[in-house]
C-alpha positions as a printed Julia matrix, in Angstrom:
400×3 Matrix{Float64}:
 104.75   80.81   84.9
 103.77   81.4    88.53
 101.38   84.21   89.51
 100.52   85.04   93.1
  98.05   87.49   94.57
  94.8    87.82   96.46
  91.26   86.75   95.59
  87.81   87.12   97.09
  87.14   83.93   99.04
  83.71   83.64  100.55
  83.14   86.83  102.54
  86.86   87.56  102.92
  90.1    87.58  100.93
  92.67   84.83  100.57
  96.12   84.38   99.09
  96.07   82.59   95.75
  98.53   81.1    93.31
  98.26   79.88   89.72
 100.78   78.05   87.55
 100.68   78.26   83.77
 102.44   76.28   81.11
 104.71   78.22   78.73
 101.84   78.44   76.24
  99.62   80.17   78.84
  97.31   77.27   79.62
  96.83   76.11   83.25
  99.34   73.54   84.46
  97.07   70.7    85.56
  99.87   69.0    87.5
  99.55   71.89   89.98
  96.82   72.53   92.53
  95.27   69.05   92.55
  94.53   69.13   88.84
  93.19   72.7    88.66
  96.36   74.71   88.0
  95.64   76.97   90.95
  95.66   77.09   94.74
  93.36   79.31   96.77
  93.93   79.83  100.52
  97.14   77.76  100.67
  97.54   75.7   103.83
  93.81   76.21  104.55
  94.08   79.16  106.92
  91.0    80.14  108.92
  91.59   83.9   108.72
  91.77   86.29  105.75
  95.15   86.46  104.03
  96.85   88.23  101.16
  99.93   87.39   99.08
 102.24   90.13   97.82
 105.5    88.33   97.01
 106.69   85.1    95.37
 109.98   83.24   95.16
 110.74   79.95   93.41
 113.28   77.83   95.31
 115.73   75.36   93.86
 113.94   72.03   93.53
 110.6    73.64   92.69
 109.24   74.56   96.11
 107.48   77.93   96.31
 107.67   80.72   98.89
 104.83   83.21   99.27
 105.0    86.36  101.37
 102.13   88.49  102.57
  99.86   89.05  105.54
  97.35   87.33  107.81
  94.55   89.52  109.16
  92.85   89.44  112.55
  90.12   92.07  112.23
  91.98   95.38  112.56
  95.26   93.6   113.38
  97.62   91.63  111.19
 100.88   89.71  111.0
 103.48   89.27  108.28
 103.16   85.74  106.89
 105.34   83.39  104.84
 104.1    80.17  103.23
 106.13   77.38  101.68
 104.47   75.08   99.18
 105.57   71.87   97.5
 106.17   71.87   93.77
 102.62   70.66   93.12
 101.08   73.44   95.27
 100.47   71.35   98.38
 101.38   72.87  101.74
 104.92   71.99  102.86
 104.3    70.89  106.46
 108.05   70.76  107.18
 108.22   74.56  107.05
 107.46   76.76  110.05
 104.22   75.73  111.7
 102.45   73.33  109.32
 103.64   75.17  106.22
 103.32   78.77  107.33
 105.26   81.14  109.52
 103.56   84.13  111.1
 105.81   87.04  112.1
 104.08   89.33  114.6
 105.85   92.54  115.53
 102.98   93.65  117.86
 104.57   96.96  118.82
 101.46   99.02  119.5
  98.35  100.62  118.05
  96.17   98.03  116.32
  99.28   95.87  115.79
  98.68   95.9   112.05
 101.85   94.46  110.53
 101.93   93.75  106.8
 104.34   91.88  104.5
 105.09   93.28  101.05
 108.24   91.62   99.66
 110.63   88.74  100.17
 114.01   87.49   98.98
 116.3    84.55   99.69
 119.99   85.04  100.51
 123.0    82.92   99.59
 122.55   80.73  102.7
 118.9    80.02  101.97
 117.63   82.39  104.65
 114.36   84.13  103.87
 114.22   87.92  104.16
 110.75   89.44  104.31
 110.0    93.17  104.38
 106.94   95.27  105.02
 105.49   97.63  107.59
 105.05   97.41  111.38
 102.66   99.61  113.37
 103.61  101.42  116.58
 100.49  103.6   116.79
  97.8   104.86  114.46
 100.06  107.44  112.81
 103.39  105.81  113.6
 104.59  102.98  111.39
 108.08  101.82  110.45
 109.73   99.79  107.72
 109.91   96.22  109.03
 112.35   93.43  108.15
 112.53   89.84  109.41
 114.83   86.97  108.5
 113.88   83.32  108.72
 116.11   80.28  108.69
 115.49   77.91  105.75
 113.17   75.8   107.91
 110.98   78.76  108.84
 112.26   79.68  112.31
 113.23   83.25  113.12
 116.99   83.74  112.71
 118.49   84.75  116.1
 121.66   86.01  114.39
 119.56   88.79  112.85
 118.97   91.63  115.31
 118.87   89.15  118.2
 115.34   87.85  117.58
 115.07   87.7   113.79
 113.18   91.01  113.46
 113.95   94.71  113.23
 112.22   97.98  112.36
 113.64  101.0   110.56
 112.18  104.39  111.52
 112.74  107.43  109.33
 110.54  109.74  111.46
 111.16  112.82  109.31
 108.75  115.3   110.91
 105.22  115.16  112.29
 103.31  111.94  111.77
 105.88  109.16  111.61
 104.27  107.18  108.8
 106.99  105.04  107.21
 106.27  101.98  105.07
 108.33   99.25  103.39
 107.31   98.06   99.92
 110.29   96.29   98.33
 113.45   94.39   99.23
 116.62   93.23   97.47
 119.89   91.57   98.52
 123.36   92.47   97.33
 126.23   90.06   96.76
 127.28   90.34  100.42
 123.73   89.48  101.57
 123.2    93.02  102.78
 119.51   93.92  102.75
 118.16   96.92  100.85
 114.59   97.79  101.78
 112.68  100.6   100.07
 109.37  102.36  100.52
 108.21  105.78  101.67
 108.42  108.15  104.64
 106.01  110.98  105.42
 107.41  114.47  105.97
 104.84  116.67  107.69
 106.91  119.8   107.06
 106.06  119.52  103.38
 102.92  117.44  103.82
 104.2   114.81  101.41
 105.8   111.37  101.13
 109.45  110.9   100.21
 111.26  107.84   98.91
 112.82  105.92  101.79
 115.73  103.48  101.33
 117.77  101.69  104.0
 120.51   99.08  103.98
 121.05   96.53  106.72
 124.18   94.53  107.39
 123.89   90.76  107.74
 123.38   91.04  111.5
 120.33   93.28  111.08
 122.05   96.54  112.06
 121.87   99.61  109.85
 124.85   99.72  107.5
 126.71  102.92  108.42
 128.44  103.0   105.02
 125.13  103.69  103.27
 123.45  107.1   103.09
 123.02  108.84  106.43
 123.93  106.12  108.94
 122.19  103.44  106.91
 119.2   105.41  105.62
 118.48  107.69  102.69
 115.34  109.72  101.97
 114.83  111.31   98.56
 112.6   114.28   97.77
 112.68  115.72   94.26
 109.54  117.85   94.85
 108.64  118.44   91.21
 105.15  119.81   91.84
 101.6   119.12   92.9
 101.44  117.02   96.07
 105.2   116.31   95.8
 104.47  112.73   96.84
 107.11  110.17   95.86
 107.21  106.44   96.6
 109.5   103.51   95.92
 107.43  100.46   94.99
 110.17   98.34   93.4
 113.92   97.91   93.91
 116.61   95.97   92.04
 120.41   95.86   92.16
 123.12   95.77   89.55
 125.93   93.31   90.33
 128.2    96.28   91.11
 125.88   97.27   93.97
 124.09  100.14   92.26
 120.45  100.43   93.31
 117.53  101.05   90.95
 114.21  102.26   92.38
 110.87  102.67   90.63
 107.58  104.16   91.74
 105.19  107.06   91.22
 105.88  110.73   91.76
 103.84  113.9    91.51
 104.99  116.47   88.98
 102.13  118.96   89.06
  98.55  119.56   90.21
  96.74  116.23   89.79
  99.66  114.84   87.78
 101.29  111.5    88.69
 104.06  109.91   86.61
 106.31  106.85   86.77
 109.88  107.45   87.84
 113.19  105.58   87.87
 116.0   106.54   90.26
 119.55  105.15   90.39
 121.68  105.24   93.54
 125.32  104.31   93.91
 126.17  101.52   96.33
 126.83  104.14   99.04
 123.42  105.79   98.52
 124.54  108.8    96.46
 122.29  109.75   93.56
 123.58  108.6    90.18
 120.43  109.37   88.18
 117.54  111.18   89.82
 113.87  111.22   88.88
 113.83  110.02   85.29
 110.1   110.13   84.76
 107.0   110.12   82.69
 108.07  110.02   79.04
 105.24  109.16   76.64
 102.72  107.8    79.19
  99.64  109.97   79.6
  98.6   111.12   83.07
  98.32  109.3    85.4
 101.01  106.63   85.26
 102.88  104.51   87.77
 105.74  102.04   88.09
 105.24   99.19   90.54
 108.01   96.7    89.73
 111.43   96.59   88.08
 113.76   93.98   86.61
 117.29   94.56   85.32
 118.54   92.91   82.14
 122.07   91.62   81.87
 122.66   93.91   78.9
 122.26   96.99   81.12
 118.63   97.84   80.39
 115.96   98.65   82.99
 112.48   97.2    82.48
 109.55   98.26   84.63
 105.82   97.61   84.86
 102.88   99.54   86.26
 100.09  101.37   84.53
  99.68  104.14   82.0
  96.58  105.99   80.88
  95.02  104.53   77.77
  92.35  106.2    75.69
  89.82  106.27   78.55
  91.24  104.24   81.44
  94.49  102.94   82.98
  96.12  100.03   81.14
  99.09   97.74   81.73
 102.15   99.94   81.32
 105.55   98.51   80.38
 108.73  100.49   79.85
 112.35   99.78   79.11
 115.18  102.28   79.56
 118.84  102.27   78.81
 121.01  102.48   81.9
 121.41  106.23   81.43
 117.64  106.64   81.79
 116.83  107.33   78.15
 114.04  105.29   76.51
 115.27  102.13   74.8
 114.95  102.86   71.06
 114.64   99.12   70.32
 111.52   98.78   72.51
 107.92   99.6    71.59
 108.66  101.1    68.17
 111.31  103.39   69.61
 109.14  104.99   72.28
 110.59  102.95   75.14
 107.18  102.59   76.82
 103.89  101.04   75.8
 100.45  100.24   77.19
  98.18   97.2    76.81
  94.4    97.34   77.24
  92.75   94.03   78.12
  89.34   95.66   77.42
  87.38   92.95   79.18
  84.59   95.14   80.53
  83.47   97.61   83.14
  85.65  100.7    83.19
  88.55   98.67   81.72
  90.91   99.59   84.57
  94.0    97.38   84.23
  97.37   97.57   86.02
 100.55   95.53   86.28
 102.11   94.88   89.68
 105.0    92.51   88.86
 107.59   91.94   86.16
 110.11   89.18   85.4
 112.27   87.8    82.6
 111.78   84.27   81.37
 114.61   81.94   80.33
 114.58   83.4    76.83
 114.83   86.98   78.08
 111.2    87.79   77.3
 109.38   90.2    79.61
 106.47   88.77   81.6
 104.24   91.25   83.46
 101.32   90.42   85.74
  98.59   92.26   87.61
  94.84   92.61   87.38
  92.31   93.37   84.65
  88.78   94.58   85.27
  85.68   92.75   84.09
  83.17   94.92   85.92
  84.29   96.51   89.2
  84.65   95.08   91.74
  85.16   92.01   89.52
  88.85   91.82   88.61
  90.87   88.84   87.41
  94.54   87.89   87.46
  96.05   89.11   84.2
  99.4    88.63   82.57
 101.19   89.14   79.3
 104.47   88.14   77.69
 106.38   90.28   75.23
 108.76   89.36   72.49
 112.22   90.71   73.17
 115.49   91.46   71.43
 117.28   90.62   74.69
 119.52   87.62   73.94
 122.16   87.25   76.62
 120.67   85.99   79.88
 123.7    84.23   81.36
 125.12   87.09   83.44
 128.54   86.84   81.77
 128.26   90.5    80.76
 128.97   91.24   84.44
 132.03   88.96   84.54
 130.22   86.35   86.59
 132.03   83.04   86.91
 130.82   80.19   84.77
 128.71   77.41   86.27
 130.36   74.96   83.9
 133.33   72.92   84.97
 136.65   74.61   84.34
 138.07   71.23   83.29
 135.34   70.33   80.81
 136.32   70.45   77.11
């Protein structure tokens, strides 16, 4: 099990990675016998990791940011299977992606994915000015160079610019079977004084896909109450191209709930703003994974007895709580109860080879002392081969 994130490192922050054995103990073949790597590739500036991808052969991609005071660049690392820096990638194991379009030039990386040709797609936010930011997407060749077949120079930005302050941000990315890029986040609408869900789809050449939404973009505002703020923090795709988004939304004064939204492949709403069942206020959804049996699993936080806890939910595809999960409630919380105010939250979710849910985030010891935290759930999910979606077999057609 690989966990990536950010840790305090001296007087600054640094990207960090840990690898665990299936039983939860540190894998001492990783990180020079420690099971963990802090500040991979020994950078001399603060860094943060927000995304992780395991490549065929065991090499590891990390995505995040490198900070220069009030400025920053999107950053991608590639590590060897044992956690050592892969010097054959980019520039000595890392690839910085500066957009440098204006303002403080604070560009941040939030998510990454790898397409069918091994190209690395990284998404985040690029700054134009103090109150003008756009969704940002870059594509790297497998060796770490910017891909000139993508938008000419390997980089592009996606403005929504609804009204007023043009604050748009990218949080999540996914690729469909045609290697089209779906990037999701939020866009500020000054007319209502709130954030809306923002989703865009790019063709393989980096241009907005005109067949999606309104000329490649779609903003969603359900405006259910309170601040009316809505964000997409996670995105996943069904094999038929349908898009599933998760994030928080406001539903009343000082009320925030998790929500799940389904969009058709063309951007039309299939299921809008399924939200909030059984979690106490506040709650959130930060990450989503889709099971091959049609169920939607998400992770974030939900209010426990006195503080936020890991929150895990599983829905049927129609948005109703899965009656086979968490004693029929469909959602559940887990309190690590390690100390301080006991504020815990999950930021990532995945399925292991046996279909069990693994969620990871942070658990408080005594603020600001937080640790990496993770849990694994038993699951009734059996079929993890993708055949439910009529995928072709990886076995030889001529084998007995």
